Short mmCIF file of C-alpha atoms in Angstrom, two decimals:
data_model
loop_
_atom_site.label_atom_id
_atom_site.label_comp_id
_atom_site.label_asym_id
_atom_site.label_seq_id
_atom_site.Cartn_x
_atom_site.Cartn_y
_atom_site.Cartn_z
CA MET A 1087 13.76 -21.35 -9.73
CA SER A 1088 13.84 -23.20 -13.05
CA PHE A 1089 13.84 -21.48 -16.42
CA LEU A 1090 10.27 -22.68 -17.06
CA SER A 1091 9.08 -21.24 -13.73
CA ARG A 1092 10.74 -17.91 -14.48
CA LEU A 1093 9.18 -17.86 -17.95
CA LEU A 1094 5.70 -18.61 -16.57
CA LYS A 1095 6.15 -15.91 -13.94
CA PHE A 1096 7.24 -13.38 -16.57
CA LEU A 1097 4.21 -14.21 -18.73
CA ASN A 1098 1.94 -14.16 -15.66
CA TRP A 1099 0.90 -17.76 -16.35
CA SER A 1100 1.74 -19.00 -12.87
CA ASN A 1101 -0.83 -20.13 -10.31
CA SER A 1102 -0.66 -16.82 -8.44
CA ALA A 1103 -3.71 -14.65 -7.81
CA LYS A 1104 -5.33 -13.26 -10.94
CA PRO A 1105 -6.60 -9.68 -11.35
CA GLU A 1106 -10.34 -9.09 -11.23
CA ILE A 1107 -10.15 -7.32 -14.59
CA SER A 1108 -8.33 -8.46 -17.72
CA LEU A 1109 -6.46 -6.30 -20.22
CA ASP A 1110 -6.29 -9.08 -22.81
CA THR A 1111 -8.71 -7.32 -25.18
CA GLU A 1112 -6.66 -4.11 -25.14
CA LEU A 1113 -3.45 -6.12 -25.50
CA TYR A 1114 -4.71 -8.09 -28.50
CA GLU A 1115 -5.92 -4.85 -30.09
CA GLN A 1116 -2.40 -3.45 -29.89
CA LEU A 1117 -0.91 -6.67 -31.26
CA LYS A 1118 -3.16 -6.66 -34.35
CA PRO A 1119 -0.73 -4.60 -36.48
CA PHE A 1120 1.88 -7.35 -36.03
CA ARG A 1121 -0.28 -9.77 -38.01
CA PHE A 1122 0.81 -8.35 -41.38
CA PRO A 1123 4.58 -8.69 -40.72
CA LEU A 1124 4.24 -12.21 -39.33
CA ILE A 1125 1.94 -13.49 -42.09
CA SER A 1126 4.03 -11.78 -44.78
CA VAL A 1127 7.26 -13.39 -43.56
CA VAL A 1128 5.64 -16.84 -43.43
CA LEU A 1129 4.13 -16.47 -46.93
CA LEU A 1130 7.40 -15.11 -48.31
CA LEU A 1131 9.39 -18.06 -46.95
CA LEU A 1132 6.76 -20.42 -48.37
CA PHE A 1133 6.99 -18.65 -51.73
CA GLY A 1134 10.79 -18.89 -51.74
CA THR A 1135 10.83 -22.54 -50.68
CA LEU A 1136 8.36 -23.59 -53.39
CA GLY A 1137 10.22 -21.50 -55.97
CA TYR A 1138 13.54 -23.27 -55.36
CA ILE A 1139 11.82 -26.66 -55.36
CA PHE A 1140 10.12 -26.15 -58.75
CA ILE A 1141 12.81 -24.10 -60.50
CA ASP A 1142 16.03 -25.80 -59.35
CA ASN A 1143 14.70 -29.12 -58.03
CA PHE A 1144 15.97 -28.49 -54.48
CA SER A 1145 14.91 -30.82 -51.71
CA LEU A 1146 12.45 -29.41 -49.18
CA ILE A 1147 15.05 -28.79 -46.48
CA ASP A 1148 17.57 -27.30 -48.96
CA ALA A 1149 14.90 -25.07 -50.48
CA PHE A 1150 13.77 -23.81 -47.08
CA TYR A 1151 17.38 -23.25 -46.00
CA GLN A 1152 18.16 -21.32 -49.23
CA ALA A 1153 14.97 -19.23 -48.90
CA GLY A 1154 15.73 -18.33 -45.29
CA MET A 1155 19.35 -17.53 -46.07
CA THR A 1156 18.36 -15.35 -49.03
CA PHE A 1157 15.62 -13.52 -47.11
CA THR A 1158 17.90 -12.72 -44.19
CA THR A 1159 20.81 -11.85 -46.56
CA VAL A 1160 23.36 -13.59 -44.32
CA GLY A 1161 25.64 -14.11 -47.33
CA PHE A 1162 26.32 -17.86 -47.09
CA THR A 1163 27.15 -19.81 -50.25
CA GLU A 1164 24.41 -21.49 -52.25
CA VAL A 1165 23.47 -24.99 -51.10
CA ALA A 1166 23.60 -26.15 -54.73
CA SER A 1167 24.16 -24.71 -58.19
CA ILE A 1168 21.37 -22.39 -59.32
CA THR A 1169 20.18 -22.06 -62.92
CA PRO A 1170 19.78 -18.67 -64.63
CA LYS A 1171 16.04 -18.90 -63.96
CA GLY A 1172 16.85 -19.58 -60.35
CA ARG A 1173 19.09 -16.52 -60.15
CA ILE A 1174 16.33 -14.31 -61.60
CA PHE A 1175 13.97 -15.80 -59.02
CA THR A 1176 16.52 -15.13 -56.26
CA ILE A 1177 16.85 -11.46 -57.28
CA THR A 1178 13.06 -11.09 -57.31
CA PHE A 1179 12.85 -12.87 -53.95
CA ILE A 1180 15.43 -10.51 -52.42
CA LEU A 1181 13.62 -7.38 -53.68
CA VAL A 1182 10.21 -8.56 -52.45
CA GLY A 1183 11.76 -9.62 -49.16
CA PHE A 1184 13.41 -6.23 -48.72
CA ILE A 1185 10.10 -4.44 -49.33
CA ILE A 1186 8.23 -6.65 -46.85
CA PHE A 1187 11.03 -6.37 -44.29
CA THR A 1188 11.02 -2.56 -44.56
CA LEU A 1189 7.24 -2.38 -44.19
CA SER A 1190 7.36 -4.75 -41.22
CA ILE A 1191 10.03 -2.71 -39.45
CA GLY A 1192 7.99 0.44 -40.05
CA ILE A 1193 4.89 -1.15 -38.53
CA VAL A 1194 6.78 -2.43 -35.47
CA VAL A 1195 8.46 0.94 -34.89
CA GLU A 1196 5.14 2.78 -35.25
CA VAL A 1197 3.42 0.54 -32.70
CA LEU A 1198 6.27 0.86 -30.21
CA LYS A 1199 6.53 4.61 -30.82
CA ARG A 1200 2.91 5.13 -29.75
CA GLY A 1201 3.80 3.62 -26.39
CA THR A 1202 0.35 2.16 -25.80
CA LEU A 1203 1.56 -1.43 -26.02
CA ILE A 1204 4.32 -0.83 -23.46
CA SER A 1205 1.85 0.95 -21.16
CA ILE A 1206 -0.61 -1.95 -21.32
CA LEU A 1207 2.14 -4.48 -20.58
CA LYS A 1208 3.31 -2.42 -17.58
CA GLU A 1209 -0.24 -1.98 -16.29
CA ARG A 1210 -0.93 -5.70 -16.75
CA ARG A 1211 2.14 -6.52 -14.70
CA MET A 1212 1.02 -4.02 -12.03
CA LEU A 1213 -2.45 -5.60 -11.86
CA TYR A 1214 -0.95 -9.00 -11.16
CA LYS A 1215 1.11 -7.53 -8.32
CA ILE A 1216 -1.94 -5.78 -6.83
CA ALA A 1217 -3.98 -8.99 -7.09
CA ARG A 1218 -1.67 -10.56 -4.50
CA LEU A 1219 -2.43 -7.86 -1.90
CA LYS A 1220 -4.65 -8.58 1.10
CA ASN A 1221 -5.99 -6.13 3.71
CA HIS A 1222 -4.45 -3.18 1.90
CA PHE A 1223 -5.65 0.41 1.71
CA VAL A 1224 -6.74 2.15 -1.47
CA ILE A 1225 -5.67 5.82 -1.42
CA CYS A 1226 -7.60 7.97 -3.87
CA TYR A 1227 -6.21 11.16 -5.44
CA HIS A 1228 -2.61 12.31 -5.36
CA ASN A 1229 -1.81 15.43 -3.35
CA LEU A 1230 0.36 16.57 -0.44
CA TYR A 1231 -1.64 14.46 1.99
CA THR A 1232 -1.09 11.39 -0.15
CA ILE A 1233 2.66 11.97 -0.24
CA GLU A 1234 2.93 12.16 3.55
CA LEU A 1235 0.47 9.31 4.12
CA SER A 1236 2.29 7.00 1.71
CA ALA A 1237 5.58 7.70 3.50
CA GLN A 1238 3.98 6.76 6.83
CA PHE A 1239 2.47 3.60 5.34
CA ARG A 1240 5.83 2.53 3.90
CA GLU A 1241 7.54 3.03 7.25
CA ASN A 1242 4.93 0.91 8.99
CA HIS A 1243 4.82 -1.72 6.21
CA ILE A 1244 1.14 -1.13 5.44
CA PRO A 1245 0.29 -2.15 1.84
CA PHE A 1246 -1.53 0.45 -0.23
CA VAL A 1247 -2.53 1.33 -3.79
CA VAL A 1248 -2.75 4.91 -5.07
CA VAL A 1249 -5.39 5.60 -7.72
CA ASP A 1250 -5.73 8.82 -9.71
CA ASP A 1251 -6.70 9.71 -13.27
CA ARG A 1252 -3.74 12.03 -13.83
CA GLU A 1253 -1.77 11.39 -17.01
CA ASP A 1254 1.53 11.67 -15.13
CA ILE A 1255 0.64 9.27 -12.30
CA ALA A 1256 3.41 6.86 -13.36
CA GLU A 1257 6.06 9.57 -13.07
CA ILE A 1258 4.58 10.73 -9.75
CA ALA A 1259 4.62 7.17 -8.42
CA GLN A 1260 8.28 6.85 -9.31
CA ILE A 1261 9.19 10.15 -7.65
CA TYR A 1262 7.27 9.51 -4.41
CA LYS A 1263 7.90 5.76 -4.33
CA TYR A 1264 4.34 4.50 -4.63
CA PRO A 1265 4.80 0.71 -4.89
CA TYR A 1266 1.38 0.21 -6.52
CA PHE A 1267 -0.64 2.70 -8.53
CA ILE A 1268 -3.53 2.75 -10.99
CA LYS A 1269 -4.56 5.39 -13.52
CA ALA A 1270 -8.36 5.58 -13.37
CA GLN A 1271 -11.25 7.63 -12.05
CA PRO A 1272 -11.33 6.53 -8.38
CA HIS A 1273 -15.15 6.24 -8.16
CA THR A 1274 -15.55 3.94 -11.19
CA GLN A 1275 -16.08 0.19 -11.24
CA ILE A 1276 -12.87 -0.22 -13.24
CA ALA A 1277 -10.88 1.45 -10.46
CA PHE A 1278 -12.45 -0.86 -7.86
CA LEU A 1279 -11.52 -3.93 -9.90
CA LYS A 1280 -8.01 -2.79 -10.76
CA THR A 1281 -7.16 -1.86 -7.16
CA HIS A 1282 -8.50 -5.22 -5.94
CA LEU A 1283 -10.85 -3.40 -3.60
CA SER A 1284 -12.73 -6.61 -2.81
CA SER A 1285 -9.83 -7.80 -0.63
CA ALA A 1286 -8.87 -4.36 0.73
CA LYS A 1287 -9.17 -3.33 4.35
CA GLY A 1288 -10.37 0.16 3.60
CA LEU A 1289 -10.28 3.23 1.43
CA ILE A 1290 -8.91 6.73 1.99
CA THR A 1291 -10.19 9.55 -0.22
CA LEU A 1292 -8.27 12.82 -0.02
CA SER A 1293 -9.76 15.03 -2.70
CA PRO A 1294 -9.91 18.78 -1.95
CA ASN A 1295 -13.31 18.75 -3.68
CA ILE A 1296 -15.99 17.39 -1.34
CA ALA A 1297 -18.13 16.33 -4.31
CA ASP A 1298 -15.43 13.82 -5.29
CA ASN A 1299 -15.31 12.43 -1.77
CA ILE A 1300 -19.11 12.15 -1.62
CA ALA A 1301 -19.30 10.34 -4.97
CA LEU A 1302 -16.52 7.96 -3.98
CA ILE A 1303 -17.97 7.09 -0.56
CA ALA A 1304 -21.40 6.42 -2.07
CA SER A 1305 -19.88 4.28 -4.83
CA VAL A 1306 -17.81 2.22 -2.38
CA ARG A 1307 -20.79 1.55 -0.11
CA LEU A 1308 -22.84 0.42 -3.13
CA TYR A 1309 -19.98 -1.80 -4.31
CA GLU A 1310 -19.78 -3.22 -0.80
CA LYS A 1311 -23.38 -4.40 -1.10
CA GLU A 1312 -22.89 -5.71 -4.64
CA ILE A 1313 -20.12 -8.09 -3.60
CA ASP A 1314 -21.98 -8.98 -0.38
CA ARG A 1315 -18.99 -8.10 1.77
CA LYS A 1316 -19.36 -9.27 5.37
CA LYS A 1317 -17.01 -6.76 6.99
CA PRO A 1318 -17.63 -3.16 5.85
CA TYR A 1319 -14.79 -1.12 4.40
CA HIS A 1320 -13.10 1.33 6.73
CA ILE A 1321 -13.47 4.65 4.89
CA ILE A 1322 -11.44 7.71 5.87
CA THR A 1323 -11.75 11.12 4.23
CA ASN A 1324 -11.07 14.80 4.83
CA SER A 1325 -13.21 17.93 5.00
CA ASP A 1326 -12.80 21.64 5.65
CA SER A 1327 -16.00 22.39 7.58
CA GLU A 1328 -18.20 20.87 10.27
CA ASP A 1329 -21.17 20.67 7.89
CA ASP A 1330 -19.13 18.69 5.39
CA THR A 1331 -17.89 16.42 8.17
CA GLN A 1332 -21.42 15.55 9.28
CA ARG A 1333 -22.55 15.04 5.69
CA LEU A 1334 -19.67 12.67 4.93
CA LYS A 1335 -20.32 10.65 8.08
CA LYS A 1336 -23.99 10.29 7.19
CA LEU A 1337 -23.02 8.99 3.75
CA GLY A 1338 -20.86 6.26 5.28
CA ALA A 1339 -17.42 7.66 6.16
CA ASP A 1340 -16.03 6.06 9.32
CA ASN A 1341 -13.53 8.83 10.04
CA VAL A 1342 -13.44 12.39 8.75
CA VAL A 1343 -10.27 14.41 9.33
CA SER A 1344 -10.35 18.20 9.30
CA PRO A 1345 -6.87 19.53 8.45
CA SER A 1346 -7.70 23.02 9.74
CA ARG A 1347 -8.90 21.64 13.07
CA LEU A 1348 -5.83 19.41 13.44
CA VAL A 1349 -3.49 22.31 12.74
CA ALA A 1350 -5.36 24.51 15.22
CA GLN A 1351 -5.23 21.84 17.92
CA ARG A 1352 -1.53 21.27 17.33
CA LEU A 1353 -0.76 24.98 17.48
CA SER A 1354 -2.86 25.35 20.62
CA ALA A 1355 -1.00 22.50 22.30
CA MET A 1356 2.34 24.00 21.32
CA SER A 1357 1.29 27.39 22.68
CA VAL A 1358 -0.21 26.25 25.99
CA ARG A 1359 1.99 23.24 26.77
CA PRO A 1360 5.11 23.34 24.60
CA ASP A 1361 6.96 20.84 26.78
CA MET A 1362 4.17 18.28 26.42
CA GLU A 1363 4.14 18.79 22.65
CA ASN A 1364 7.89 18.18 22.51
CA LEU A 1365 7.39 15.03 24.57
CA LEU A 1366 4.71 13.74 22.20
CA GLU A 1367 6.87 14.64 19.22
CA GLN A 1368 9.75 12.70 20.70
CA PHE A 1369 7.94 9.56 21.84
CA LEU A 1370 4.70 9.13 19.88
CA TYR A 1371 5.20 10.74 16.47
CA THR A 1372 8.52 9.14 15.54
CA LYS A 1373 8.96 5.68 14.08
CA SER A 1374 11.92 4.71 16.27
CA SER A 1375 10.18 5.74 19.50
CA PRO A 1376 10.37 3.16 22.33
CA ILE A 1377 6.86 4.18 23.49
CA ASP A 1378 3.61 3.61 21.62
CA ILE A 1379 -0.11 3.96 22.34
CA GLU A 1380 -2.91 1.93 20.79
CA GLU A 1381 -6.59 1.13 21.25
CA ILE A 1382 -7.29 -2.62 21.38
CA LEU A 1383 -10.74 -4.10 20.82
CA VAL A 1384 -11.71 -6.97 23.12
CA PRO A 1385 -13.30 -9.66 20.89
CA ASP A 1386 -16.31 -11.71 21.96
CA TYR A 1387 -14.19 -14.83 22.40
CA SER A 1388 -11.48 -13.19 24.56
CA TRP A 1389 -10.68 -14.79 27.91
CA ILE A 1390 -10.61 -11.36 29.63
CA ARG A 1391 -14.30 -10.67 28.95
CA PHE A 1392 -16.36 -10.09 32.09
CA LYS A 1393 -13.23 -9.95 34.22
CA ARG A 1394 -12.04 -7.05 36.33
CA LEU A 1395 -8.98 -5.23 35.09
CA LYS A 1396 -6.87 -6.32 38.07
CA GLU A 1397 -7.76 -9.97 37.40
CA THR A 1398 -6.14 -9.86 33.95
CA HIS A 1399 -2.67 -8.96 35.30
CA LEU A 1400 -1.84 -7.40 31.92
CA ARG A 1401 0.56 -4.93 33.52
CA ASN A 1402 2.57 -7.72 35.16
CA ILE A 1403 2.79 -9.84 32.01
CA THR A 1404 3.29 -7.25 29.27
CA ASN A 1405 4.67 -4.24 31.15
CA ALA A 1406 2.06 -2.10 29.36
CA ASP A 1407 -0.55 0.05 31.11
CA VAL A 1408 -4.26 0.39 30.38
CA VAL A 1409 -4.81 4.16 30.66
CA GLY A 1410 -8.37 4.22 29.35
CA ILE A 1411 -11.38 2.04 28.60
CA ARG A 1412 -14.15 2.75 26.09
CA ASP A 1413 -17.29 0.67 26.59
CA ILE A 1414 -19.82 -0.48 24.00
CA ASN A 1415 -21.82 2.75 24.48
CA ASN A 1416 -18.71 4.79 23.56
CA LYS A 1417 -18.34 6.01 27.15
CA PHE A 1418 -14.68 6.63 27.96
CA ILE A 1419 -13.24 5.85 31.40
CA PRO A 1420 -9.85 7.53 31.93
CA MET A 1421 -7.28 5.89 34.21
CA PRO A 1422 -9.54 2.96 35.19
CA ASN A 1423 -8.99 1.31 38.56
CA GLY A 1424 -8.50 -2.40 39.09
CA ASP A 1425 -12.18 -3.05 39.79
CA THR A 1426 -13.30 -1.81 36.36
CA LEU A 1427 -15.18 -4.56 34.52
CA ILE A 1428 -14.20 -5.41 30.95
CA GLY A 1429 -17.40 -6.06 29.02
CA THR A 1430 -18.40 -7.03 25.48
CA GLY A 1431 -17.16 -4.65 22.79
CA THR A 1432 -14.79 -2.89 25.19
CA LYS A 1433 -11.76 -1.07 23.81
CA LEU A 1434 -8.60 -0.77 25.90
CA LEU A 1435 -6.34 2.26 25.48
CA VAL A 1436 -2.88 0.85 26.14
CA ILE A 1437 0.44 2.66 26.43
CA GLY A 1438 3.81 0.97 26.60
CA THR A 1439 6.68 -0.27 24.49
CA VAL A 1440 6.06 -1.58 20.98
CA ASP A 1441 6.79 -5.15 22.12
CA GLY A 1442 4.59 -4.70 25.20
CA ILE A 1443 1.63 -3.51 23.15
CA ARG A 1444 2.13 -6.32 20.64
CA LEU A 1445 2.08 -8.87 23.48
CA THR A 1446 -1.00 -7.19 25.01
CA LYS A 1447 -2.87 -7.48 21.70
CA ARG A 1448 -1.99 -11.15 21.45
CA LEU A 1449 -3.19 -11.82 25.00
CA VAL A 1450 -6.42 -9.84 24.59
CA LYS A 1451 -7.28 -11.65 21.35
CA SER A 1452 -6.56 -15.08 22.83
CA LYS A 1453 -9.37 -17.48 23.75
CA HIS A 1454 -7.44 -19.12 26.55
CA LYS A 1455 -6.02 -17.80 29.78
CA PRO A 1456 -2.22 -17.49 29.65
CA GLU A 1457 -0.11 -20.12 31.39
CA GLU A 1458 1.26 -17.55 33.85
CA LEU A 1459 -2.21 -16.97 35.33
CA LYS A 1460 -3.61 -20.48 35.49
CA TYR A 1461 -2.58 -20.88 39.11
CA VAL A 1462 -3.33 -17.32 40.20
#
């Protein structure tokens, strides 16, 4: 990469994706105090250059060189002999330059000490990184659930952005290794723009206060209509009661997780069938497990539509088993036999190795019959 390319990338002037919201106004506001030092230095050098030209008849380049050398007090010898008037002018020029230099340093230190300029530059850089994300998840509110969820997302290489209005969100992001984060009220338009929600896959709101979750879900669904999004956001949230669960689903949540119910189910499974729980812990809940399970949607263009399960020969090709089928009416068929028909909108519950499931997904989402089956 050339120096010019690196410079453009550092200044965010490259042709990469741009954020949906600009911080230029805030940045220019913070840079305003630097106008006095810059203008003062330019005027002072102009004053010194003209002074040496009129007092000691210096050429333009010699006068500018002498003015710059005097202002910076580098201590070089004079470019030409200076008259007594010129020496008085030089002393005055040094004193004025020292005053302006001191004031300028004070202004620069004060601006940097406030930290706002540095924060804006860091946030601006973060916005450009987030603008390059596609099909990511926006996780709202930092808590224990967010910490665990972010760890799972990192392990599975799922891009995500954490948004919270806490003052210490930057320190939290560094501690818990959040790659992307935004400080803002999650339900506001600014948060939607900064997190690049328009290109996100979905949103996860994990506030312990149901009012926050309700406000956020309603805001996201309204934003969805504003941008005329074709595919709805996948919204996941949490609740502590059945009433709250039903209310959140009516408002537009796709999935509502009840921590108390999950804990109770897990404890029940451990109590009744501890061996089965250990088996699940070993094979399904660990990242390095050779076995995985996934539900695969059969698209309208798939070649396996309107075929019987045995006619697809998925088991022979991928070494993965279809252990359940959910039809378009949400009716679940456990352990389907070979004569089960795969219809429109069917979901296949597949268990097998990670590679086997990946191959099964590719075959199911293909328009054309695989080469292995063309002569079967």
